[in-house]
Coordinates of C-alpha atoms in Angstrom, one line a residue:
Chain J
X1128 CA 26.6 -11.5 50.2
X1129 CA 28.0 -15.0 48.2
X1130 CA 31.7 -14.5 46.4
X1131 CA 29.5 -15.3 43.4
X1132 CA 27.5 -11.9 44.1
X1133 CA 30.1 -10.0 44.7
X1134 CA 31.7 -11.1 41.5
X1135 CA 28.6 -10.1 39.2
X1136 CA 27.6 -7.1 41.3
X1137 CA 31.8 -5.6 41.2
X1138 CA 31.3 -6.8 37.1
X1139 CA 27.9 -5.1 36.6
X1140 CA 28.9 -1.1 38.2
X1141 CA 32.4 -2.3 35.7
X1142 CA 30.8 -2.0 33.2
X1143 CA 28.0 0.9 34.5
X1144 CA 31.1 2.7 34.8
X1145 CA 32.2 3.0 31.5
X1146 CA 29.1 5.1 31.0
X1147 CA 30.7 8.4 32.2
X1148 CA 28.2 11.4 33.2
X1149 CA 30.0 13.4 30.5
X1150 CA 28.3 10.9 27.9
X1151 CA 24.6 11.8 28.7
X1152 CA 23.0 13.9 26.0
X1153 CA 20.8 17.1 27.1
X1154 CA 17.8 16.1 28.2
X1155 CA 15.3 17.0 24.2
X1156 CA 11.2 17.0 25.9
X1157 CA 8.2 16.7 23.4
X1158 CA 5.7 19.5 22.3
X1159 CA 3.1 18.8 25.4
X1160 CA 0.0 18.7 23.1
X1161 CA -2.3 19.0 24.7
X1162 CA -3.0 21.3 27.6
X1163 CA -5.2 22.2 29.3
X1164 CA -6.2 24.7 32.7
X1165 CA -6.2 23.6 35.7
X1166 CA -9.7 24.3 36.6
X1167 CA -9.6 21.3 33.3
X1168 CA -7.0 19.3 35.0
X1169 CA -7.8 18.7 38.6
X1170 CA -12.2 20.1 37.9
X1171 CA -11.2 22.1 40.6
X1172 CA -13.0 25.4 40.4
X1173 CA -11.1 28.9 38.7
X1174 CA -10.7 31.4 41.6
X1175 CA -11.6 34.3 42.0
X1176 CA -7.3 35.5 41.5
X1177 CA -8.1 33.6 38.0
X1178 CA -11.9 35.7 37.0
X1179 CA -10.1 39.1 37.9
X1180 CA -8.3 38.6 34.3
X1181 CA -10.4 36.6 33.0
X1182 CA -13.3 39.4 31.9
X1183 CA -11.2 41.6 30.2
X1184 CA -9.0 38.5 27.8
X1185 CA -12.2 37.0 27.1
X1186 CA -13.6 41.2 26.1
X1187 CA -10.2 40.9 24.1
X1188 CA -10.4 37.6 22.4
X1189 CA -14.4 39.0 21.2
X1190 CA -12.9 42.3 20.2
X1191 CA -10.1 40.0 18.2
X1192 CA -12.5 37.9 16.6
X1193 CA -14.5 40.6 15.5
X1194 CA -11.1 42.0 13.1
X1195 CA -10.3 39.5 12.6
X1196 CA -13.8 39.2 11.3
X1197 CA -13.7 42.0 9.1
X1198 CA -10.1 43.2 8.1
X1199 CA -9.9 40.5 6.8
X1200 CA -10.9 36.2 5.6
X1201 CA -7.6 34.3 5.4
X1202 CA -8.7 31.7 3.1
X1203 CA -8.8 28.7 5.0
X1204 CA -10.9 29.4 7.1
X1205 CA -14.1 29.4 4.7
X1206 CA -15.9 27.1 4.8
X1207 CA -17.0 24.4 2.7
X1208 CA -19.7 26.8 0.8
X1209 CA -17.2 28.6 -1.3
X1210 CA -15.6 25.1 -2.7
X1211 CA -16.0 24.3 -5.3
X1212 CA -17.4 20.9 -7.1
X1213 CA -14.6 19.5 -7.8
X1214 CA -12.8 20.8 -4.8
X1215 CA -14.9 19.3 -2.3
X1216 CA -14.6 15.9 -4.1
X1217 CA -11.0 15.9 -3.4
X1218 CA -11.1 16.9 -0.5
X1219 CA -13.3 14.5 0.8
X1220 CA -11.6 11.5 -0.8
X1221 CA -8.4 12.6 0.9
X1222 CA -9.6 13.0 3.7
X1223 CA -10.6 9.4 2.9
X1224 CA -7.4 8.1 3.0
X1225 CA -5.6 10.1 5.4
X1226 CA -8.3 8.5 7.9
X1227 CA -7.7 4.9 6.7
X1228 CA -3.9 5.2 6.6
X1229 CA -2.3 7.8 8.4
X1230 CA -1.1 6.4 12.0
X1231 CA -3.1 6.3 14.5
X1232 CA 0.2 7.6 16.3
X1233 CA 0.4 10.4 14.4
X1234 CA -1.1 14.3 14.9
X1235 CA -2.4 15.7 11.2
X1236 CA -2.5 19.1 10.3
X1237 CA -5.1 20.7 8.3
X1238 CA -7.3 23.3 7.7
X1239 CA -10.2 24.3 9.3
X1240 CA -12.3 22.2 7.2
X1241 CA -10.1 20.4 5.6
X1242 CA -9.5 19.0 9.9
X1243 CA -14.2 18.6 10.8
X1244 CA -14.3 15.9 7.1
X1245 CA -11.0 14.0 9.0
X1246 CA -13.6 14.2 12.3
X1247 CA -15.8 13.4 10.0
X1248 CA -13.9 10.2 8.9
X1249 CA -13.3 9.3 12.6
X1250 CA -10.2 10.8 12.8
X1251 CA -9.2 11.7 16.8
X1252 CA -9.9 15.1 16.7
X1253 CA -6.1 14.9 19.9
X1254 CA -4.8 14.0 16.5
X1255 CA -5.5 16.8 14.3
X1256 CA -3.6 20.1 14.5
X1257 CA -6.0 22.8 13.0
X1258 CA -4.5 25.8 11.1
X1259 CA -5.6 28.8 11.5
X1260 CA -3.2 31.0 9.5
X1261 CA 0.8 30.5 7.8
X1262 CA 1.3 32.1 11.2
X1263 CA 0.4 28.8 13.3
X1264 CA 3.7 26.3 12.7
X1265 CA 3.0 22.7 11.4
X1266 CA 6.2 20.8 12.0
X1267 CA 4.1 19.7 15.7
X1268 CA 2.5 18.1 13.2
X1269 CA 3.9 14.2 11.3
X1270 CA 1.6 15.1 8.0
X1271 CA -0.3 17.8 7.1
X1272 CA -2.9 17.7 4.5
X1273 CA -2.0 20.8 1.2
X1274 CA -5.5 21.9 0.0
X1275 CA -5.8 24.3 -2.0
X1276 CA -5.7 26.8 0.6
X1277 CA -3.0 26.1 3.2
X1278 CA -1.7 26.1 0.0
X1279 CA -2.4 29.9 -0.9
X1280 CA -1.6 30.3 2.8
X1281 CA 2.0 28.7 3.1
X1282 CA 2.7 29.4 0.0
X1283 CA 6.3 27.9 -2.1
X1284 CA 7.7 27.4 1.5
X1285 CA 4.8 24.3 2.0
X1286 CA 7.1 22.3 0.2
X1287 CA 10.9 24.0 0.6
X1288 CA 10.9 24.8 4.1
X1289 CA 7.3 22.1 6.0
X1290 CA 6.3 18.9 4.3
X1291 CA 8.9 18.0 1.0
X1292 CA 7.2 15.0 -0.3
X1293 CA 4.1 13.9 -1.1
X1294 CA 2.1 10.4 0.4
X1295 CA -0.9 10.5 -1.7
X1296 CA -2.2 13.4 -4.0
X1297 CA -6.3 13.6 -5.4
X1298 CA -7.5 15.9 -7.9
X1299 CA -5.6 17.6 -10.0
X1300 CA -4.5 21.4 -11.1
X1301 CA -5.4 23.8 -8.3
X1302 CA -8.3 22.1 -6.9
X1303 CA -6.1 18.5 -5.8
X1304 CA -5.2 17.8 -1.9
X1305 CA -1.9 16.4 -1.4
X1306 CA -1.9 14.3 1.9
X1307 CA 2.7 15.4 3.1
X1308 CA 5.0 14.3 4.5
X1309 CA 7.1 17.0 7.3
X1310 CA 10.5 17.4 7.1
X1311 CA 10.6 18.3 11.8
X1312 CA 14.0 18.3 11.4
X1313 CA 14.3 20.5 8.0
X1314 CA 14.0 19.3 4.5
X1315 CA 17.3 18.5 4.1
X1316 CA 17.3 16.3 7.1
X1317 CA 14.2 15.0 5.5
X1318 CA 16.2 14.4 2.4
X1319 CA 19.4 12.8 3.8
X1320 CA 17.7 10.5 6.1
X1321 CA 15.0 9.0 3.1
X1322 CA 18.9 8.1 0.9
X1323 CA 19.9 6.5 3.9
X1324 CA 16.8 4.6 4.6
X1325 CA 16.6 3.4 1.6
X1326 CA 20.3 2.4 0.3
X1327 CA 19.3 0.6 4.3
X1328 CA 15.9 -0.7 1.8
X1329 CA 18.1 -2.3 -1.0
X1330 CA 21.2 -3.8 1.1
X1331 CA 18.0 -5.2 3.1
X1332 CA 16.3 -5.8 0.1
X1333 CA 19.4 -8.0 -2.1
X1334 CA 19.3 -10.2 1.7
X1335 CA 16.0 -10.9 1.2
X1336 CA 15.8 -12.3 -2.8
X1337 CA 19.4 -14.7 -1.0
X1338 CA 16.5 -16.5 1.3
X1339 CA 15.2 -19.4 -0.6
X1340 CA 12.0 -19.6 1.6
X1341 CA 11.4 -16.6 -0.1
X1342 CA 10.4 -16.8 -3.5
X1343 CA 9.4 -13.4 -5.7
X1344 CA 6.9 -13.3 -8.1
X1345 CA 6.8 -11.1 -11.1
X1346 CA 7.9 -7.6 -10.8
X1347 CA 8.6 -8.0 -6.8
X1348 CA 12.1 -8.8 -6.9
X1349 CA 12.7 -5.9 -8.6
X1350 CA 11.4 -3.9 -6.5
X1351 CA 12.7 -6.1 -3.4
X1352 CA 16.0 -5.4 -4.8
X1353 CA 15.1 -1.0 -5.4
X1354 CA 14.7 -1.3 -1.7
X1355 CA 11.0 -0.3 -2.8
X1356 CA 8.9 -2.0 0.5
X1357 CA 8.6 -0.4 3.4
X1358 CA 10.9 -1.8 6.0
X1359 CA 8.3 -3.4 8.2
X1360 CA 7.3 -5.0 5.0
X1361 CA 11.1 -6.1 4.5
X1362 CA 11.1 -7.4 8.3
X1363 CA 7.4 -8.8 8.5
X1364 CA 8.9 -10.8 5.3
X1365 CA 11.8 -12.2 7.5
X1366 CA 9.3 -13.0 9.6
X1367 CA 6.9 -14.8 8.1
X1368 CA 9.7 -16.5 6.0
X1369 CA 11.6 -18.1 8.8
X1370 CA 7.9 -20.0 9.9
X1371 CA 6.5 -21.2 6.8
X1372 CA 7.7 -21.0 3.0
X1373 CA 5.8 -17.8 1.3
X1374 CA 5.3 -16.7 -2.5
X1375 CA 5.7 -12.4 -2.4
X1376 CA 2.2 -12.3 -5.3
X1377 CA 2.7 -8.2 -5.0
X1378 CA 3.6 -4.8 -3.5
X1379 CA 1.7 -2.2 -3.4
X1380 CA 1.3 1.1 -2.4
X1381 CA -1.9 3.3 -1.6
X1382 CA -0.9 6.3 -1.3
X1383 CA -1.6 8.3 -5.5
X1384 CA 0.7 10.2 -6.9
X1385 CA 3.1 9.0 -4.2
X1386 CA 6.7 11.7 -4.7
X1387 CA 10.1 9.4 -5.7
X1388 CA 11.1 7.3 -3.1
X1389 CA 7.7 7.3 -0.4
X1390 CA 8.1 3.5 0.4
X1391 CA 5.4 0.5 -0.5
X1392 CA 3.5 0.2 2.3
X1393 CA 1.7 -3.2 1.0
X1394 CA 2.2 -6.6 0.0
X1395 CA 0.4 -10.2 -0.9
X1396 CA 1.5 -13.3 -0.6
X1397 CA 1.4 -16.8 -0.6
X1398 CA 2.4 -20.0 0.4
X1399 CA 4.6 -22.0 -1.2
X1400 CA 3.4 -25.3 -2.8
X1401 CA 2.2 -25.9 0.9
X1402 CA -0.1 -28.8 1.1
X1403 CA -3.9 -28.1 0.5
X1404 CA -5.3 -30.0 3.3
X1405 CA -3.5 -27.2 6.2
X1406 CA -3.8 -24.1 3.3
X1407 CA -6.1 -22.0 5.3
X1408 CA -4.5 -23.6 8.6
X1409 CA -0.7 -22.0 8.3
X1410 CA -2.6 -18.2 6.8
X1411 CA -4.3 -18.6 9.8
X1412 CA -1.3 -18.7 11.8
X1413 CA 1.2 -16.3 9.9
X1414 CA -1.4 -13.8 10.5
X1415 CA -2.3 -14.4 14.2
X1416 CA 2.1 -14.1 14.4
X1417 CA 1.2 -10.9 12.0
X1418 CA -0.8 -9.9 14.9
X1419 CA 0.9 -10.3 17.9
X1420 CA 4.4 -7.9 16.5
X1421 CA 4.8 -4.9 19.1
X1422 CA 5.3 -2.0 17.5
X1423 CA 6.3 -0.8 14.8
X1424 CA 5.8 -4.2 13.5
X1425 CA 2.5 -4.6 13.8
X1426 CA 0.2 -3.7 10.7
X1427 CA -2.2 -1.4 10.7
X1428 CA -3.8 -4.6 8.2
X1429 CA -4.3 -7.9 8.1
X1430 CA -6.7 -9.3 6.2
X1431 CA -6.8 -13.7 3.9
X1432 CA -7.9 -12.8 0.2
X1433 CA -8.7 -14.4 -3.2
X1434 CA -5.9 -14.4 -5.5
X1435 CA -6.4 -15.6 -8.9
X1436 CA -7.0 -18.8 -8.8
X1437 CA -8.7 -20.0 -7.3
X1438 CA -5.5 -19.3 -4.5
X1439 CA -5.7 -17.9 -0.9
X1440 CA -3.0 -15.5 -0.1
X1441 CA -2.7 -13.0 3.1
X1442 CA -2.3 -8.6 2.6
X1443 CA -0.5 -7.0 4.9
X1444 CA -0.7 -2.9 5.5
X1445 CA 1.6 -1.1 7.8
X1446 CA -0.2 2.9 8.1
X1447 CA 2.0 6.3 6.5
X1448 CA 4.7 7.5 6.7
X1449 CA 6.8 5.2 6.8
X1450 CA 9.7 5.7 9.4
X1451 CA 12.7 6.1 8.3
X1452 CA 16.6 4.7 9.9
X1453 CA 13.9 0.9 11.3
X1454 CA 16.3 -1.2 9.8
X1455 CA 19.6 0.9 10.6
X1456 CA 19.5 1.7 14.7
X1457 CA 18.5 -0.4 17.4
X1458 CA 15.8 1.5 17.6
X1459 CA 13.9 3.3 15.1
X1460 CA 14.3 7.0 14.1
X1461 CA 11.4 9.3 16.5
X1462 CA 8.2 10.1 14.3
X1463 CA 6.3 13.3 16.1
Chain W
X446 CA 5.9 21.7 40.6
X447 CA 4.4 21.8 36.4
X448 CA 6.0 19.1 34.2
X449 CA 9.1 20.7 32.9
X450 CA 11.2 21.5 35.6
X451 CA 10.5 18.1 38.3
X452 CA 11.2 16.1 34.7
X453 CA 14.4 18.4 34.6
X454 CA 15.9 17.5 38.3
X455 CA 14.7 13.8 37.9
X456 CA 16.6 13.7 34.8
X457 CA 19.8 15.3 36.7
X458 CA 19.9 13.9 39.2
X459 CA 19.0 9.7 38.3
X460 CA 19.6 9.5 34.2
X461 CA 22.8 8.7 34.5
X462 CA 21.7 6.0 36.4
X463 CA 19.3 4.5 34.4
X464 CA 21.8 4.9 30.9
X465 CA 23.8 3.2 33.0
X466 CA 20.7 -0.1 33.3
X467 CA 19.8 0.5 29.7
X468 CA 24.2 -0.1 28.6
X469 CA 23.7 -3.4 30.7
X470 CA 21.2 -4.8 29.7
X471 CA 21.9 -3.9 26.3
X472 CA 25.9 -3.5 26.1
X473 CA 24.7 -0.4 23.0
X474 CA 25.4 3.5 24.4
X475 CA 23.3 4.5 21.7
X476 CA 20.6 2.2 22.0
X477 CA 20.6 3.0 25.8
X478 CA 20.5 6.8 25.2
X479 CA 16.9 6.4 23.4
X480 CA 15.2 4.2 25.5
X481 CA 16.4 6.8 28.8
X482 CA 15.1 9.6 26.6
X483 CA 11.7 7.4 25.7
X484 CA 11.7 6.9 29.3
X485 CA 11.4 10.6 30.3
X486 CA 9.6 12.1 28.0
X487 CA 7.0 9.0 28.2
X488 CA 7.1 10.6 32.6
X489 CA 6.6 13.3 30.8
X490 CA 3.7 13.3 28.6
X491 CA 2.2 11.3 31.6
X492 CA 3.1 13.5 34.9
X493 CA -0.6 14.9 35.5
X494 CA -1.4 10.7 35.5
X495 CA 1.7 9.7 38.3
X496 CA 0.7 10.2 43.0
X497 CA 4.1 10.8 43.9
X498 CA 7.8 11.6 43.4
X499 CA 7.7 7.9 44.0
X500 CA 5.4 6.4 42.0
X501 CA 7.8 8.7 38.9
X502 CA 10.6 6.9 40.3
X503 CA 8.6 3.9 39.4
X504 CA 7.1 4.6 36.3
X505 CA 10.7 5.8 35.0
X506 CA 12.6 1.5 35.9
X507 CA 9.6 0.9 34.4
X508 CA 9.6 2.6 31.1
X509 CA 13.1 2.2 31.0
X510 CA 13.1 -2.7 31.3
X511 CA 10.5 -2.1 28.5
X512 CA 12.1 -0.5 26.2
X513 CA 14.8 -2.7 26.7
X514 CA 13.3 -5.0 26.3
X515 CA 11.6 -3.6 22.5
X516 CA 14.9 -2.9 22.1
X517 CA 16.2 -6.6 23.1
X518 CA 13.0 -7.7 20.8
X519 CA 14.0 -5.8 17.9
X520 CA 17.3 -7.1 18.0
X521 CA 15.6 -10.8 18.1
X522 CA 13.6 -10.0 14.6
X523 CA 17.3 -8.5 13.0
X524 CA 19.2 -11.1 13.7
X525 CA 16.3 -13.6 11.8
X526 CA 16.1 -10.7 8.5
X527 CA 20.1 -12.5 8.8
X528 CA 20.4 -8.9 9.0
X529 CA 24.4 -9.4 9.4
X530 CA 24.1 -8.7 13.4
X531 CA 27.4 -8.3 14.6
X532 CA 28.0 -9.4 17.9
X533 CA 29.4 -5.7 20.1
X534 CA 33.0 -5.5 20.0
X535 CA 35.1 -5.2 23.5
X536 CA 38.2 -3.0 23.7
X537 CA 40.9 -4.4 24.5
X538 CA 41.8 -0.9 26.3
X539 CA 37.7 -2.3 28.6
X540 CA 39.4 -5.4 28.8
X541 CA 42.7 -4.4 30.5
X542 CA 41.1 -2.1 32.9
X543 CA 38.5 -4.2 34.1
X544 CA 39.9 -7.8 34.6
X545 CA 39.9 -10.4 32.6
X546 CA 37.8 -11.9 35.1
X547 CA 35.0 -8.6 35.5
X548 CA 34.5 -8.9 31.6
X549 CA 34.0 -12.8 31.4
X550 CA 31.2 -12.0 33.8
X551 CA 30.0 -8.8 32.1
X552 CA 29.5 -11.2 29.5
X553 CA 27.8 -14.4 30.9
X554 CA 25.5 -11.2 32.2
X555 CA 24.6 -10.0 28.7
X556 CA 23.9 -13.8 27.4
X557 CA 21.0 -14.4 30.3
X558 CA 17.6 -14.9 28.8
X559 CA 15.8 -11.6 30.0
X560 CA 14.4 -12.0 33.0
X561 CA 16.7 -13.1 34.6
X562 CA 19.4 -10.2 33.7
X563 CA 16.7 -8.0 34.9
X564 CA 16.2 -9.4 38.0
X565 CA 19.9 -9.0 38.6
X566 CA 20.8 -6.1 36.6
X567 CA 17.7 -4.0 39.3
X568 CA 19.4 -6.2 42.3
X569 CA 23.1 -5.7 42.2
X570 CA 23.4 -2.3 40.1
X571 CA 20.1 -0.6 41.8
X572 CA 20.2 -2.4 45.2
X573 CA 16.8 -2.4 45.1
X574 CA 15.0 -4.9 46.8
X575 CA 12.9 -7.6 46.4
X576 CA 9.6 -5.9 46.8
X577 CA 10.8 -3.4 44.7
X578 CA 12.0 -5.7 41.9
X579 CA 9.0 -7.4 41.5
X580 CA 7.2 -4.0 41.2
X581 CA 9.0 -3.4 38.4
X582 CA 9.5 -6.8 36.7
X583 CA 5.6 -6.5 37.3
X584 CA 6.3 -10.5 39.1
X585 CA 5.7 -11.4 43.0
X586 CA 8.8 -10.8 45.4
X587 CA 9.1 -14.7 45.2
X588 CA 9.0 -15.4 41.6
X589 CA 12.1 -12.3 41.6
X590 CA 14.6 -14.1 44.0
X591 CA 13.5 -17.6 42.5
X592 CA 14.5 -15.5 38.6
X593 CA 17.7 -14.3 40.2
X594 CA 19.2 -17.7 42.5
X595 CA 18.6 -19.1 38.4
X596 CA 20.0 -16.9 37.1
X597 CA 23.3 -16.8 39.6
X598 CA 23.1 -20.4 38.8
X599 CA 23.0 -19.5 34.9
X600 CA 25.8 -16.9 36.1
X601 CA 28.4 -19.8 37.7
X602 CA 28.3 -22.7 35.2
X603 CA 28.9 -20.1 32.8
X604 CA 32.1 -19.3 34.0
X605 CA 32.7 -23.3 35.8
X606 CA 33.0 -23.5 32.1
X607 CA 34.7 -21.1 31.1
X608 CA 37.8 -21.3 34.0

């Protein structure tokens, strides 16, 4: 080993030694989302030992099912036939919205009828947590679809304990269906994280406004200064402005009836005074750049769109729910 | 052994060294802890698909390095966003304890390109062979040797310039 290698080894070890054993935090393992019995995992046969208790277990399940069906069926397990037309329309709209807008890495809690509707809209079955009664905890999910049945089951605790903020709301009155974000660490912690995130978005917004490669049209400058865009949009804006000067045409969110402070997840932009000859090429360049971003900056949808007065632009959308704390930490806040 | 006790045991055995590797790569202890925590969670989720303890260890090292790369990539983006990227302050105490020269070498390691830094850390901190480093970094042993060689050349130049 050369003297230089000795120096490098000693320096790296000295630096590493600054991390003391006391600095190792306890391990926090996630809840395993799917657990199959060994017979399914390895494809092996169920042994005689397992079969011994399988028969009484099956009998117990059958008895429990009969008791449940005869004594009291929670409204949540009632099928679509029990729904009014207004409820059905709201559920259909909510299912469409969730399937299109919610991140495919997020687990969604729903009652059996809504889960069925989500499956029909192509939402992966593995990412659905079916709530069969109020005893089921939605805390293992990131989003809950609060249908009238779910609201009846959970009552006030839905907003005060589990899911304080609305991402989108469909229908009205008792028929309304809300898509709510779950506060995994408690409502107070969620509200505080949302406040801190908004503060950081405002600071970043002010910095973006001073970026001379970005022009904000109409009310978008006020929206940015208010910290309304999702932090992923802010990153994308700055990243694209480093490539080409851009103009922000609109900031929006497709979540109707969202709670105050829920970030806007979509934007439309165009190139600032581009040479018409190169406009399409430059937009393609930005589009390719967005499509190669790593998670969490990879947008759920990017498309070249037609704007008024014959101009073309780029529409960018990110999935819900918005990650909080992305601007303030080296790594984004963990979401379930 | 089922996933939970096995991953817990592995965490007890090597979390410290993994956090140290991530810390040398990132120069940021909370980020290093997050990367290692995430790597263990990922290992836990994938446990049923791993063949043996060796593959678990390999998976862990790859996860930690990938996590570090993601953090560094995000940092680069943040810098572009002009989010007031603050260079990590080195405490005066640390400088005195480690000595000027070691500190200088560590800083030079921190300025190496990511791939070179990875090769140097895996070789001189974890004492992995070129074959093992190649497996973790997803490159051939010959490329590991040339990457490490270039890293040492760059370090030699950097230290000459500062001396």
